[in-house]
Amino acid sequence: MNILSESDKNTQALGQTLAGFLKTGDVVCLIGDLGSGKTALVSGMAQALGLKDSISSPTFTLVNEYDTDPKLLHFDVYRINDPEEILMIGWEEYLDNQGIVVVEWADLIQEILPPAYLEIHVTKGEQTNLRIFHLKGIGERYEAILEELENLSLKKEGSH
Ligand SMILES: Nc1ncnc2c1ncn2[C@@H]1O[C@H](COP(=O)(O)OP(=O)(O)OP(=O)(O)O)[C@@H](O)[C@H]1O
Ligand SMILES: [Mg+2]
């Protein structure tokens, strides 16, 4: 499923919608160039979960934990040299129903990703602010989420 975004706000709104489908233990993998809008998407998710503050990429800390309900565990693995570094800070425990896990630059830790997750590739369009979000469900749960999301956007289009 592809979703176009024409602004930072659009992308945050998409993040908000997505958050509505997610629960503790879910994993979202974000893949896309620098400045493509990964953090903007996570920011929308955090808002939907009740966070009032703004967020930033946990580039040096590797993970930021937001005390939302459910918790949001925001990883950015851009700077790691080896997936082992993520294992060392307790990756497996984080995946074990601690909250919603979202990972920027997830392609860099491909070998330690769980068997099922929502994969989101972000690419830049021709116009400055255009972004294309390519959503793919890996595993039954995430395929089902995407189906629901598709139904939702069909309904929205229909109501215009
Ligand atoms: N449609 C859009 N969606 C999201 N961001 C957009 C959009 N159009 C322009 N932008 C701008 O692009 C930048 C996206 O930055 P953001 O930090 O979200 O990217 P990122 O993918 O997390 O980058 P990094 O890999 O450095 O963490 C922001 O400056 C934002 O204002
Ligand atoms: Mg970022």
XYZ file of N, CA and C in Angstrom, residues 17-156:
420
model
N -2.691 8.064 12.592
C -3.615 7.012 12.154
C -3.018 5.641 12.434
N -1.764 5.475 12.060
C -1.098 4.181 12.262
C -1.120 3.769 13.726
N -0.831 4.726 14.600
C -0.755 4.422 16.035
C -2.063 3.822 16.528
N -3.168 4.234 15.938
C -4.477 3.728 16.330
C -4.642 2.234 16.091
N -3.813 1.668 15.236
C -3.899 0.245 14.920
C -2.890 -0.589 15.705
N -2.036 0.079 16.477
C -0.925 -0.644 17.105
C -1.121 -0.844 18.600
N -0.478 -1.893 19.102
C -0.545 -2.178 20.537
C 0.832 -2.622 21.023
N 0.952 -2.757 22.332
C 2.208 -3.210 22.940
C 2.700 -4.497 22.289
N 3.978 -4.529 21.988
C 4.571 -5.710 21.363
C 4.685 -5.589 19.854
N 3.994 -4.589 19.281
C 4.072 -4.406 17.831
C 5.398 -3.750 17.446
N 5.819 -4.034 16.216
C 7.097 -3.509 15.727
C 6.892 -2.835 14.370
N 7.406 -1.615 14.259
C 7.334 -0.877 12.998
C 8.753 -0.567 12.546
N 9.103 -0.984 11.327
C 10.453 -0.775 10.796
C 10.425 0.309 9.740
N 11.196 1.368 9.954
C 11.229 2.490 9.022
C 12.536 2.477 8.236
N 12.401 2.610 6.919
C 13.564 2.579 6.049
C 13.450 3.740 5.078
N 14.506 4.545 4.976
C 14.456 5.679 4.053
C 15.597 6.632 4.312
N 15.907 7.420 3.280
C 17.056 8.332 3.339
C 16.979 9.332 4.487
N 18.094 9.986 4.730
C 18.172 11.111 5.669
C 17.130 12.151 5.265
N 16.374 12.614 6.243
C 15.411 13.670 5.975
C 14.189 13.236 5.176
N 13.941 11.935 5.122
C 12.782 11.486 4.337
C 11.483 11.644 5.119
N 11.568 11.696 6.444
C 10.353 11.907 7.242
C 10.060 10.800 8.242
N 11.058 9.998 8.556
C 10.868 8.895 9.508
C 10.509 9.436 10.897
N 11.290 10.406 11.356
C 11.025 10.964 12.686
C 9.691 11.706 12.699
N 9.356 12.358 11.603
C 8.065 13.064 11.518
C 6.916 12.074 11.724
N 7.052 10.895 11.148
C 6.024 9.862 11.298
C 5.927 9.400 12.758
N 7.082 9.185 13.375
C 7.105 8.734 14.774
C 6.503 9.815 15.673
N 6.774 11.077 15.331
C 6.239 12.194 16.097
C 4.703 12.146 16.113
N 4.102 11.847 14.970
C 2.642 11.713 14.899
C 2.153 10.554 15.747
N 2.900 9.458 15.713
C 2.526 8.296 16.527
C 2.525 8.678 18.009
N 3.594 9.366 18.423
C 3.745 9.748 19.837
C 2.600 10.672 20.267
N 2.239 11.605 19.395
C 1.123 12.512 19.709
C -0.161 11.735 19.930
N -0.410 10.777 19.023
C -1.642 9.981 19.125
C -1.677 9.182 20.427
N -0.511 8.816 20.917
C -0.451 8.022 22.152
C -0.485 8.921 23.395
N -0.524 10.231 23.162
C -0.724 11.159 24.269
C 0.480 11.997 24.662
N 1.576 11.896 23.895
C 2.759 12.687 24.255
C 2.543 14.159 23.889
N 2.852 15.043 24.833
C 2.648 16.475 24.567
C 3.929 17.112 24.023
N 5.089 16.606 24.453
C 6.365 17.195 24.032
C 6.701 16.803 22.594
N 7.655 17.549 22.019
C 8.107 17.161 20.688
C 9.199 16.097 20.851
N 9.454 15.377 19.796
C 10.438 14.293 19.889
C 11.612 14.574 18.949
N 12.727 13.896 19.194
C 13.843 13.979 18.257
C 14.406 12.572 18.074
N 15.163 12.382 17.003
C 15.755 11.069 16.753
C 16.752 10.723 17.847
N 16.666 9.520 18.416
C 17.631 9.118 19.445
C 18.927 8.646 18.793
N 19.543 9.513 18.013
C 20.674 9.093 17.188
C 21.859 8.609 18.027
N 22.146 9.291 19.128
C 23.313 8.892 19.925
C 22.956 7.900 21.026
N 21.716 8.006 21.519
C 21.317 7.118 22.613
C 20.768 5.781 22.109
N 20.516 5.692 20.804
C 19.929 4.513 20.152
C 18.452 4.301 20.434
N 18.004 4.619 21.655
C 16.573 4.458 21.928
C 16.069 5.561 22.858
N 14.890 6.088 22.541
C 14.163 6.988 23.441
C 12.888 6.276 23.859
N 12.634 6.309 25.164
C 11.406 5.691 25.655
C 10.426 6.781 26.017
N 9.238 6.728 25.450
C 8.209 7.709 25.784
C 7.180 7.051 26.675
N 6.885 7.745 27.760
C 6.015 7.179 28.772
C 4.547 7.367 28.413
N 4.205 6.971 27.215
C 2.835 7.071 26.730
C 2.110 5.775 27.105
N 0.868 5.666 26.733
C 0.111 4.445 26.995
C -0.516 3.949 25.702
N -0.034 2.855 25.093
C 1.145 2.105 25.519
C 2.434 2.906 25.332
N 3.487 2.404 25.951
C 4.801 3.045 25.812
C 5.243 3.031 24.355
N 6.036 4.034 23.990
C 6.605 4.059 22.653
C 8.125 3.955 22.795
N 8.704 2.948 22.151
C 10.151 2.728 22.209
C 10.716 3.067 20.841
N 11.345 4.225 20.768
C 11.775 4.802 19.495
C 13.282 4.603 19.288
N 13.621 3.671 18.399
C 15.029 3.384 18.105
C 15.473 4.134 16.859
N 16.731 4.549 16.840
C 17.355 5.040 15.613
C 18.741 4.402 15.565
N 18.922 3.481 14.635
C 20.157 2.683 14.628
C 21.143 3.148 13.552
N 20.932 4.392 13.075
C 21.778 4.925 11.998
C 23.273 4.825 12.298
N 23.639 5.109 13.549
C 25.055 5.185 13.880
C 25.703 3.890 14.348
N 24.949 2.816 14.403
C 25.599 1.598 14.897
C 26.474 0.984 13.807
N 27.505 0.294 14.242
C 28.413 -0.365 13.307
C 28.076 -1.842 13.183
N 27.381 -2.339 14.210
C 27.123 -3.776 14.283
C 25.798 -3.979 15.032
N 24.899 -4.824 14.506
C 23.626 -5.085 15.202
C 23.839 -5.553 16.650
N 25.008 -6.083 16.927
C 25.357 -6.522 18.282
C 25.158 -5.389 19.301
N 25.392 -4.139 18.863
C 25.253 -2.994 19.773
C 23.818 -2.839 20.271
N 22.870 -3.179 19.425
C 21.454 -3.099 19.812
C 21.102 -4.263 20.735
N 21.686 -5.420 20.453
C 21.445 -6.578 21.327
C 21.943 -6.266 22.735
N 23.101 -5.568 22.787
C 23.732 -5.246 24.075
C 22.873 -4.341 24.956
N 22.053 -3.467 24.323
C 21.228 -2.588 25.162
C 19.862 -3.212 25.455
N 19.732 -4.485 25.154
C 18.517 -5.204 25.565
C 17.422 -5.290 24.521
N 17.801 -5.323 23.264
C 16.850 -5.407 22.147
C 15.764 -6.465 22.357
N 16.181 -7.675 22.738
C 15.218 -8.782 22.902
C 14.186 -8.447 23.978
N 14.627 -7.814 25.060
C 13.706 -7.443 26.149
C 12.730 -6.370 25.679
N 13.261 -5.408 24.911
C 12.385 -4.353 24.390
C 11.266 -4.948 23.529
N 11.603 -6.008 22.802
C 10.609 -6.623 21.903
C 9.566 -7.415 22.676
N 9.857 -7.713 23.928
C 9.016 -8.600 24.713
C 7.907 -7.823 25.441
N 6.971 -7.312 24.638
C 5.787 -6.629 25.200
C 6.079 -5.462 26.139
N 7.104 -4.676 25.818
C 7.419 -3.499 26.642
C 6.682 -2.258 26.143
N 6.271 -2.309 24.903
C 5.607 -1.152 24.306
C 5.586 -1.326 22.798
N 5.219 -0.271 22.095
C 5.287 -0.299 20.640
C 6.724 0.053 20.255
N 7.353 -0.796 19.468
C 8.739 -0.574 19.066
C 8.759 -0.006 17.642
N 9.421 1.144 17.477
C 9.564 1.688 16.128
C 11.051 1.965 15.886
N 11.538 1.541 14.737
C 12.978 1.588 14.467
C 13.294 2.362 13.191
N 14.022 3.473 13.338
C 14.509 4.178 12.146
C 15.779 3.483 11.652
N 15.928 3.382 10.348
C 17.071 2.707 9.705
C 17.093 1.203 10.006
N 15.896 0.596 10.047
C 15.774 -0.819 10.408
C 16.525 -1.736 9.436
N 16.772 -1.244 8.220
C 17.505 -2.077 7.246
C 18.922 -2.391 7.737
N 19.442 -1.568 8.654
C 20.799 -1.804 9.166
C 20.857 -2.919 10.210
N 19.675 -3.338 10.699
C 19.675 -4.444 11.679
C 18.779 -5.589 11.192
N 18.719 -5.724 9.887
C 17.887 -6.749 9.223
C 17.991 -8.115 9.907
N 19.214 -8.520 10.250
C 19.409 -9.893 10.756
C 18.845 -10.138 12.157
N 18.508 -9.050 12.867
C 17.944 -9.297 14.203
C 16.481 -8.837 14.320
N 15.853 -8.556 13.180
C 14.441 -8.164 13.223
C 13.579 -9.383 13.556
N 12.450 -9.144 14.243
C 11.563 -10.271 14.569
C 10.900 -10.806 13.291
N 10.236 -11.961 13.376
C 9.639 -12.568 12.182
C 8.479 -11.761 11.596
N 7.820 -10.948 12.406
C 6.683 -10.180 11.894
C 6.809 -8.721 12.294
N 6.503 -7.836 11.354
C 6.545 -6.387 11.626
C 5.903 -5.621 10.480
N 5.629 -4.367 10.755
C 5.133 -3.476 9.709
C 6.333 -2.757 9.109
N 6.529 -2.948 7.813
C 7.675 -2.322 7.144
C 7.213 -1.080 6.388
N 7.901 0.015 6.623
C 7.549 1.259 5.924
C 8.787 1.851 5.253
N 8.759 1.844 3.918
C 9.830 2.481 3.139
C 9.378 3.889 2.796
N 10.231 4.863 3.042
C 9.872 6.232 2.663
C 10.794 6.686 1.550
N 10.204 7.203 0.492
C 11.028 7.770 -0.575
C 10.566 9.206 -0.846
N 11.496 10.006 -1.374
C 11.162 11.393 -1.685
C 10.608 11.468 -3.103
N 9.581 12.290 -3.273
C 9.012 12.501 -4.605
C 9.729 13.626 -5.329
N 9.249 13.949 -6.522
C 9.903 14.984 -7.331
C 9.774 16.371 -6.706
N 8.569 16.679 -6.188
C 8.385 17.974 -5.530
C 9.037 17.945 -4.151
N 9.500 19.101 -3.702
C 10.269 19.217 -2.463
C 9.648 18.500 -1.270
N 8.349 18.697 -1.063
C 7.732 18.179 0.145
C 7.005 16.852 -0.043
N 7.118 16.307 -1.226
C 6.408 15.054 -1.483
C 7.183 13.854 -0.951
N 6.466 13.018 -0.216
C 7.048 11.780 0.296
C 6.094 10.643 -0.039
N 6.645 9.493 -0.385
C 5.812 8.320 -0.639
C 6.135 7.278 0.425
N 5.099 6.890 1.150
C 5.232 5.865 2.181
C 4.732 4.544 1.606
N 5.633 3.580 1.527
C 5.279 2.249 1.015
C 5.132 1.333 2.224
N 3.908 0.899 2.480
C 3.649 0.075 3.663
C 3.510 -1.389 3.269
N 4.149 -2.249 4.056
C 4.090 -3.678 3.767
C 3.980 -4.449 5.087
N 3.014 -5.325 5.156
C 2.847 -6.135 6.368
C 3.625 -7.429 6.244
N 4.550 -7.656 7.164
C 5.285 -8.919 7.190
C 4.670 -9.750 8.310
N 3.992 -10.821 7.963
C 3.291 -11.635 8.966
C 1.810 -11.270 9.003
N 1.004 -12.240 9.458
C -0.462 -12.120 9.383
C -1.015 -10.881 10.076
N -0.520 -10.623 11.286
C -1.077 -9.498 12.036
C -0.941 -8.180 11.257
N 0.217 -7.979 10.664
C 0.479 -6.708 9.991
C -0.201 -6.651 8.626
N -0.378 -7.817 8.000
C -1.151 -7.854 6.752
C -2.581 -7.416 7.053
N -3.113 -7.904 8.198
C -4.486 -7.559 8.588
C -4.607 -6.068 8.883
N -3.605 -5.517 9.543
C -3.620 -4.075 9.851
C -3.674 -3.265 8.548
N -2.881 -3.698 7.574
C -2.864 -2.970 6.305
C -4.200 -3.046 5.593
N -4.851 -4.213 5.693
C -6.175 -4.340 5.085
C -7.142 -3.346 5.714
N -7.098 -3.258 7.036
C -7.976 -2.313 7.743
C -7.680 -0.882 7.324
N -6.415 -0.595 7.190
C -5.985 0.745 6.802
C -6.479 1.072 5.389
N -6.396 0.078 4.514
C -6.867 0.274 3.144
C -8.359 0.543 3.128
N -9.115 -0.232 3.918
C -10.563 -0.017 3.996
C -10.875 1.378 4.489
N -10.108 1.810 5.475
C -10.294 3.138 6.051
C -10.080 4.218 4.992
N -9.010 4.095 4.205
C -8.746 5.156 3.223
C -9.745 5.097 2.069
N -10.259 3.893 1.765
C -11.293 3.810 0.728
C -12.535 4.553 1.189
N -12.889 4.340 2.475
C -14.070 5.009 3.029
C -13.894 6.516 2.984
N -12.688 6.957 3.369
C -12.413 8.405 3.383
C -12.599 8.989 1.992
